[in-house]
CSV table of C-alpha atoms in Angstrom, one decimal:
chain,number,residue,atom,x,y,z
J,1,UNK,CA,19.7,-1.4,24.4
J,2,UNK,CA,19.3,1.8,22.2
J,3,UNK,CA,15.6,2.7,21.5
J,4,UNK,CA,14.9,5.4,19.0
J,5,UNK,CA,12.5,8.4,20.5
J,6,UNK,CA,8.8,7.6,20.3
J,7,UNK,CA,7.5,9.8,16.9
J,8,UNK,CA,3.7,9.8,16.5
J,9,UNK,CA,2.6,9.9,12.7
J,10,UNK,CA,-0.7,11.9,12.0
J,11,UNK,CA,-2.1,13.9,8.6
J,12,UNK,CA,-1.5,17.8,8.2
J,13,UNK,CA,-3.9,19.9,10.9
J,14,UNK,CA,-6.5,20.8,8.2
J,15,UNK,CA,-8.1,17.5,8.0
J,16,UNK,CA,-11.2,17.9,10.3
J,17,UNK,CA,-13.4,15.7,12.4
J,18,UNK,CA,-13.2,12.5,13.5
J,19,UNK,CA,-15.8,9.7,12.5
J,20,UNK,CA,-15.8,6.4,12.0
J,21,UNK,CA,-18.8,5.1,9.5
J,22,UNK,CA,-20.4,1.9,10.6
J,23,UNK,CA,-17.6,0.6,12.7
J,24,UNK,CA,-16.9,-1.4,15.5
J,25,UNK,CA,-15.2,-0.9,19.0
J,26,UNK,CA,-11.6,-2.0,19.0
J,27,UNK,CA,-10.7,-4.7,21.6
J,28,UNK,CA,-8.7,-3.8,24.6
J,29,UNK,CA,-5.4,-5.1,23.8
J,30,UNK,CA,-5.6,-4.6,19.9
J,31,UNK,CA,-4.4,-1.9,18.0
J,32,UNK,CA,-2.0,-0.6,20.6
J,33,UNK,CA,-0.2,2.0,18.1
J,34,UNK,CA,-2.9,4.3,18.0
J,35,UNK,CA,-2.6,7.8,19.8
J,36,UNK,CA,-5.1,10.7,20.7
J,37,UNK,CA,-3.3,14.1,19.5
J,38,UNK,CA,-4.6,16.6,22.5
J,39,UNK,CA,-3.7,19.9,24.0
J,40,UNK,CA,-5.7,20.6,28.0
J,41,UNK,CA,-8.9,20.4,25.8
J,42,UNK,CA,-8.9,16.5,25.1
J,43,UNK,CA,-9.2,14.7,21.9
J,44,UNK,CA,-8.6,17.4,19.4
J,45,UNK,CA,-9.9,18.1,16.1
J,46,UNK,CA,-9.8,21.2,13.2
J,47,UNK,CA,-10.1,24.1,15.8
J,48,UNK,CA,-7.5,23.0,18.1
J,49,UNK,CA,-4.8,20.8,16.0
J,50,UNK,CA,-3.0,23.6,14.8
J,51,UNK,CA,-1.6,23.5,18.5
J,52,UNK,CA,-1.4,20.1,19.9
J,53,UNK,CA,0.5,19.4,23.3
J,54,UNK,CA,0.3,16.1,23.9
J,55,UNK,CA,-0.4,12.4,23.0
J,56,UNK,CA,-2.3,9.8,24.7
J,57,UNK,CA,-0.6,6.4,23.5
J,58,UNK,CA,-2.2,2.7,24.6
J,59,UNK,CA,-6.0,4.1,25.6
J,60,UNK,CA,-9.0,2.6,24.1
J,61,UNK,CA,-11.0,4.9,26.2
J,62,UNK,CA,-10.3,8.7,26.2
J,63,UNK,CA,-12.4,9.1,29.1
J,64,UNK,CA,-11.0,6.7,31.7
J,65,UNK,CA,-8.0,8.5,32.3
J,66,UNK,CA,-5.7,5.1,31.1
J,67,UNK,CA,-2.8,5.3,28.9
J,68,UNK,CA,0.4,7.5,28.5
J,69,UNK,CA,0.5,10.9,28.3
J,70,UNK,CA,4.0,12.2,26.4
J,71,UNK,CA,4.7,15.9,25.5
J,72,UNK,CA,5.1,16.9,21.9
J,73,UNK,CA,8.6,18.2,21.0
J,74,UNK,CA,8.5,19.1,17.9
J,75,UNK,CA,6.7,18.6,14.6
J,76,UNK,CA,7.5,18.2,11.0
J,77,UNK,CA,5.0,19.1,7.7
J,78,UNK,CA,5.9,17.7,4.7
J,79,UNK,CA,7.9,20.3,2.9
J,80,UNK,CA,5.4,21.4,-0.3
J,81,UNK,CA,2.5,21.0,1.6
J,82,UNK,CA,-0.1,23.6,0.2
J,83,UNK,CA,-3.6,22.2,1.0
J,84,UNK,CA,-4.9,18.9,1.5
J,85,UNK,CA,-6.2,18.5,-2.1
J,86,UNK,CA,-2.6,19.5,-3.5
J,87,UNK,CA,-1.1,16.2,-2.1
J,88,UNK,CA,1.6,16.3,0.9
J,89,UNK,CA,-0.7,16.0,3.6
J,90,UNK,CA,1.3,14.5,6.0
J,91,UNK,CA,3.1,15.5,9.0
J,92,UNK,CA,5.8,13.8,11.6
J,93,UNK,CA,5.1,14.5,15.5
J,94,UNK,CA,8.5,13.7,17.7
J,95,UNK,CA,7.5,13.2,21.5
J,96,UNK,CA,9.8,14.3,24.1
J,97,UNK,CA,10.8,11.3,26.0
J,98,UNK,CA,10.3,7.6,25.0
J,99,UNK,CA,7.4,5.6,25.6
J,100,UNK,CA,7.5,2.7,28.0
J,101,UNK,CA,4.3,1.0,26.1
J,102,UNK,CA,6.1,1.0,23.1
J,103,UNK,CA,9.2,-0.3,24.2
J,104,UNK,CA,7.7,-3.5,26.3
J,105,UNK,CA,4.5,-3.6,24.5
J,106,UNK,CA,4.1,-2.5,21.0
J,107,UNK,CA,5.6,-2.5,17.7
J,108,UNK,CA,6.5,0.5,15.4
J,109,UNK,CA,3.6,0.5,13.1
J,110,UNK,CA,5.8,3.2,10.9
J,111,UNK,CA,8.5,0.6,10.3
J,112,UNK,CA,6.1,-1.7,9.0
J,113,UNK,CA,5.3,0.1,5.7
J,114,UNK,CA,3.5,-1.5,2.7
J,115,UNK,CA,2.7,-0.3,-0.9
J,116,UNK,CA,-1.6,-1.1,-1.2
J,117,UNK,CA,-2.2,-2.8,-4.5
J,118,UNK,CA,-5.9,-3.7,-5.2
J,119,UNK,CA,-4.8,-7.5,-4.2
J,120,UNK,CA,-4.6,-6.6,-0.4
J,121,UNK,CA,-8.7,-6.0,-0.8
J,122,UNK,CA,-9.3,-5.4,2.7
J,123,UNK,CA,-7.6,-2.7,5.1
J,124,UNK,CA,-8.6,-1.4,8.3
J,125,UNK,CA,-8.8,2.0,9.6
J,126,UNK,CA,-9.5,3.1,13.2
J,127,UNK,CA,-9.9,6.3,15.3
J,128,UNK,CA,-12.2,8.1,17.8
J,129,UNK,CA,-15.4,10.0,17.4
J,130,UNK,CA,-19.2,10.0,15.7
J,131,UNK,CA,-20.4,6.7,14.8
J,132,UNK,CA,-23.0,6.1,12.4
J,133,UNK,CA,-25.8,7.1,14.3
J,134,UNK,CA,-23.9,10.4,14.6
J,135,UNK,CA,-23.3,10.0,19.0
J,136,UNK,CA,-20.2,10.9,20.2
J,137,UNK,CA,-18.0,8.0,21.5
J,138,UNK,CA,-14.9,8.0,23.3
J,139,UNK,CA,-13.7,4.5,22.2
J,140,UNK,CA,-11.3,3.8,19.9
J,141,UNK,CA,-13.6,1.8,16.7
J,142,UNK,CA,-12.7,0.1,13.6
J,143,UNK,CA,-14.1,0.0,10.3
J,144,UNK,CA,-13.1,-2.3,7.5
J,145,UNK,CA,-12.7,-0.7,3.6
J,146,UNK,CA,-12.0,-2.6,0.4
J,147,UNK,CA,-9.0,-0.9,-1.6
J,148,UNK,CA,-9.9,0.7,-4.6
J,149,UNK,CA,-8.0,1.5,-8.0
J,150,UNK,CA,-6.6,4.3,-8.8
J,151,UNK,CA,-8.2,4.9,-12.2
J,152,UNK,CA,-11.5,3.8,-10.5
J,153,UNK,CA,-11.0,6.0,-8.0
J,154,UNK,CA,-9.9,9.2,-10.2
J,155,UNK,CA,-12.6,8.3,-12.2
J,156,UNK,CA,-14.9,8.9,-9.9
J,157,UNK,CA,-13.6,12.1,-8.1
J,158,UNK,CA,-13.2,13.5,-11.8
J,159,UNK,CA,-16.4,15.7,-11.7
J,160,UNK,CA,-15.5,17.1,-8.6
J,161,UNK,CA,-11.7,17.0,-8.2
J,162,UNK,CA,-8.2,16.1,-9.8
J,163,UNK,CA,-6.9,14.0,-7.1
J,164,UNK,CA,-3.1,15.2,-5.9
J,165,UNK,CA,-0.4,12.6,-6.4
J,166,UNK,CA,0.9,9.6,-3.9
J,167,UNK,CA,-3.0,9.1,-2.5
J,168,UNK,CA,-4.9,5.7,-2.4
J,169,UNK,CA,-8.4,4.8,-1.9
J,170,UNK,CA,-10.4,3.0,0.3
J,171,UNK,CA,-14.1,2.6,1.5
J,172,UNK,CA,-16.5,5.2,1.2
J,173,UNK,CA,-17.3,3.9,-2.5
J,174,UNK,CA,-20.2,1.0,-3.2
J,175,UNK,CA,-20.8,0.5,0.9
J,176,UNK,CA,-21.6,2.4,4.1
J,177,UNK,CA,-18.4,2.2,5.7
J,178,UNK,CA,-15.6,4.8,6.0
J,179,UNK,CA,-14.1,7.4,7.4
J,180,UNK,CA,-15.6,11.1,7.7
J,181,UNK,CA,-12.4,13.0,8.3
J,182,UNK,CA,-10.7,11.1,11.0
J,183,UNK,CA,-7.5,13.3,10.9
J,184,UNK,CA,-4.2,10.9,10.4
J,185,UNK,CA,-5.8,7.7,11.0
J,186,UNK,CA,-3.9,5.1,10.0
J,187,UNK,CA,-4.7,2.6,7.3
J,188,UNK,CA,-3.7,-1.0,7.9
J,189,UNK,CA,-3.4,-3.8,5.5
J,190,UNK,CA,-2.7,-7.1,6.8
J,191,UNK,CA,-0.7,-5.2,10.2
J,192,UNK,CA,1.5,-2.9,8.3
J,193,UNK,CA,0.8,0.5,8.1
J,194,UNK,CA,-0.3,1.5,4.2
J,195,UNK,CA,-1.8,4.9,4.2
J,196,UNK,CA,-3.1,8.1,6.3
J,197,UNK,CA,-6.6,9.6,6.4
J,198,UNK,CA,-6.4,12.8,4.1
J,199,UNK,CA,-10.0,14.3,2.8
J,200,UNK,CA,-13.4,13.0,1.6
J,201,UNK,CA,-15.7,14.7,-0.7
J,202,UNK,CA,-17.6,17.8,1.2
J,203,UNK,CA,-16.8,16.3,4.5
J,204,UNK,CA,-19.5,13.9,3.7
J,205,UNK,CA,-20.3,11.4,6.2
J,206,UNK,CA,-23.8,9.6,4.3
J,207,UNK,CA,-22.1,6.8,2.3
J,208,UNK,CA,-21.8,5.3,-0.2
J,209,UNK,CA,-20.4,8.2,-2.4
J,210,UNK,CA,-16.6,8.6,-3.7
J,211,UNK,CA,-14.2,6.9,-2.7
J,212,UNK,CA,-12.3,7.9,0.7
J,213,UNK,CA,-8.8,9.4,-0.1
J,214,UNK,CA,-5.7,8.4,1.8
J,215,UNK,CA,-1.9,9.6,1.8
J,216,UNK,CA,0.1,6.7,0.6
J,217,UNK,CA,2.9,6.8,3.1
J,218,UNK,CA,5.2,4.6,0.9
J,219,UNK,CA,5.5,7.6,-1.3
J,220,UNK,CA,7.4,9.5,1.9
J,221,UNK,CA,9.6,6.7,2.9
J,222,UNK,CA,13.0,8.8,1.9
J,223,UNK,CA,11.4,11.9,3.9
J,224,UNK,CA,10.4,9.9,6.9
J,225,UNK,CA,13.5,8.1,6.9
J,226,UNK,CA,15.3,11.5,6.7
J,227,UNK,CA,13.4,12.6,9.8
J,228,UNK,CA,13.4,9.0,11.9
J,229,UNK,CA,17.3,9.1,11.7
């Protein structure tokens, strides 16, 4: 049987930080597509993911030494990218050899790719780091976020920003829960991947406040497509 290469999706390096408002820890057995982007360092974040190394796929735990550790091989940015807050903030990482979790054990979370209407409601989105009570944890947590419109949502930013095309919305707005910069995690609605962690306002973490701002990945389907094949 043919299995494509492993290729780990993740935003463009100058997202920063990695916090997950007022969520919870992730079973052990759940979420299983997530991976840690690291170089010798660990888990990294702004300073060091200019040069990442490796990725750590099938951990909940980045400090119990579990998991699979595959080599980067090479790495794609969207082609226009020109700042996070110009749109484009996406980028492709292709790992070196394939993964054996992935081919016994998990499902390609970039081949199940939705467009997020307002009707989906709730998403998920998951990744390592601060908590609200601003500790450090090195379990993978979860946060649920309601979907929000897009004119609600450029309504909202409009004081401080024009919002770049092909983003969506999510949490962060009206609650306590979000993300505070968790650099290309993934949002999930209803198991399919919808969308990629891209900025907030100010690298605010105190919510509520404006809405959190995601890459809508179904806007890059004929450039990841390009790339996957």
């Amino acid at each position: 049987i043919h299995h494509p290469p492993v290729k780990v999706m993740l935003s463009s390096p100058f997202a920063c930080g990695s916090d997950i408002i007022h969520g919870k820890k992730v079973p052990e057995g759940l979420m299983l597509y997530m991976a840690s982007v690291q170089n010798d360092a660990g888990h990294v974040l702004i300073k060091s993911l200019l040069s990442p190394t490796h990725v750590v796929l099938g951990t909940h735990n980045l400090q119990n030494g579990l998991g699979e550790n595959i080599q980067i091989k090479q790495t794609f940015m969207y082609g226009d990218y020109n700042g996070i807050k110009q749109g484009g903030d996406i980028m492709i990482l292709k790992v070196s050899t394939y993964s054996l979790l992935y081919l016994f054990h998990m499902t390609y979370i970039c081949d199940l790719i939705v467009q997020i209407t307002v009707q989906q409601k709730m998403c998920q989105v998951a990744g390592w780091g601060k908590t609200e009570n601003e500790s450090q944890s090195h379990e993978l947590r979860v946060v649920s976020v309601s979907i929000i419109s897009p004119q609600v949502c450029q309504e909202q930013w409009r004081p401080f920003l024009h919002l770049p095309p092909n983003v969506t919305c999510a949490g962060g707005y009206k609650t306590n829960k979000g993300f505070c910069q968790d650099s290309g995690g993934p949002l999930v609605c209803s198991g399919f991947a919808a969308g990629v962690v891209s900025f907030n306002r100010n690298l605010n973490c105190k919510y509520p406040d404006v809405p959190n701002v995601y890459v809508d990945i179904s806007k890059y389907l004929q450039w990841i497509d390009k790339i996957l094949k």
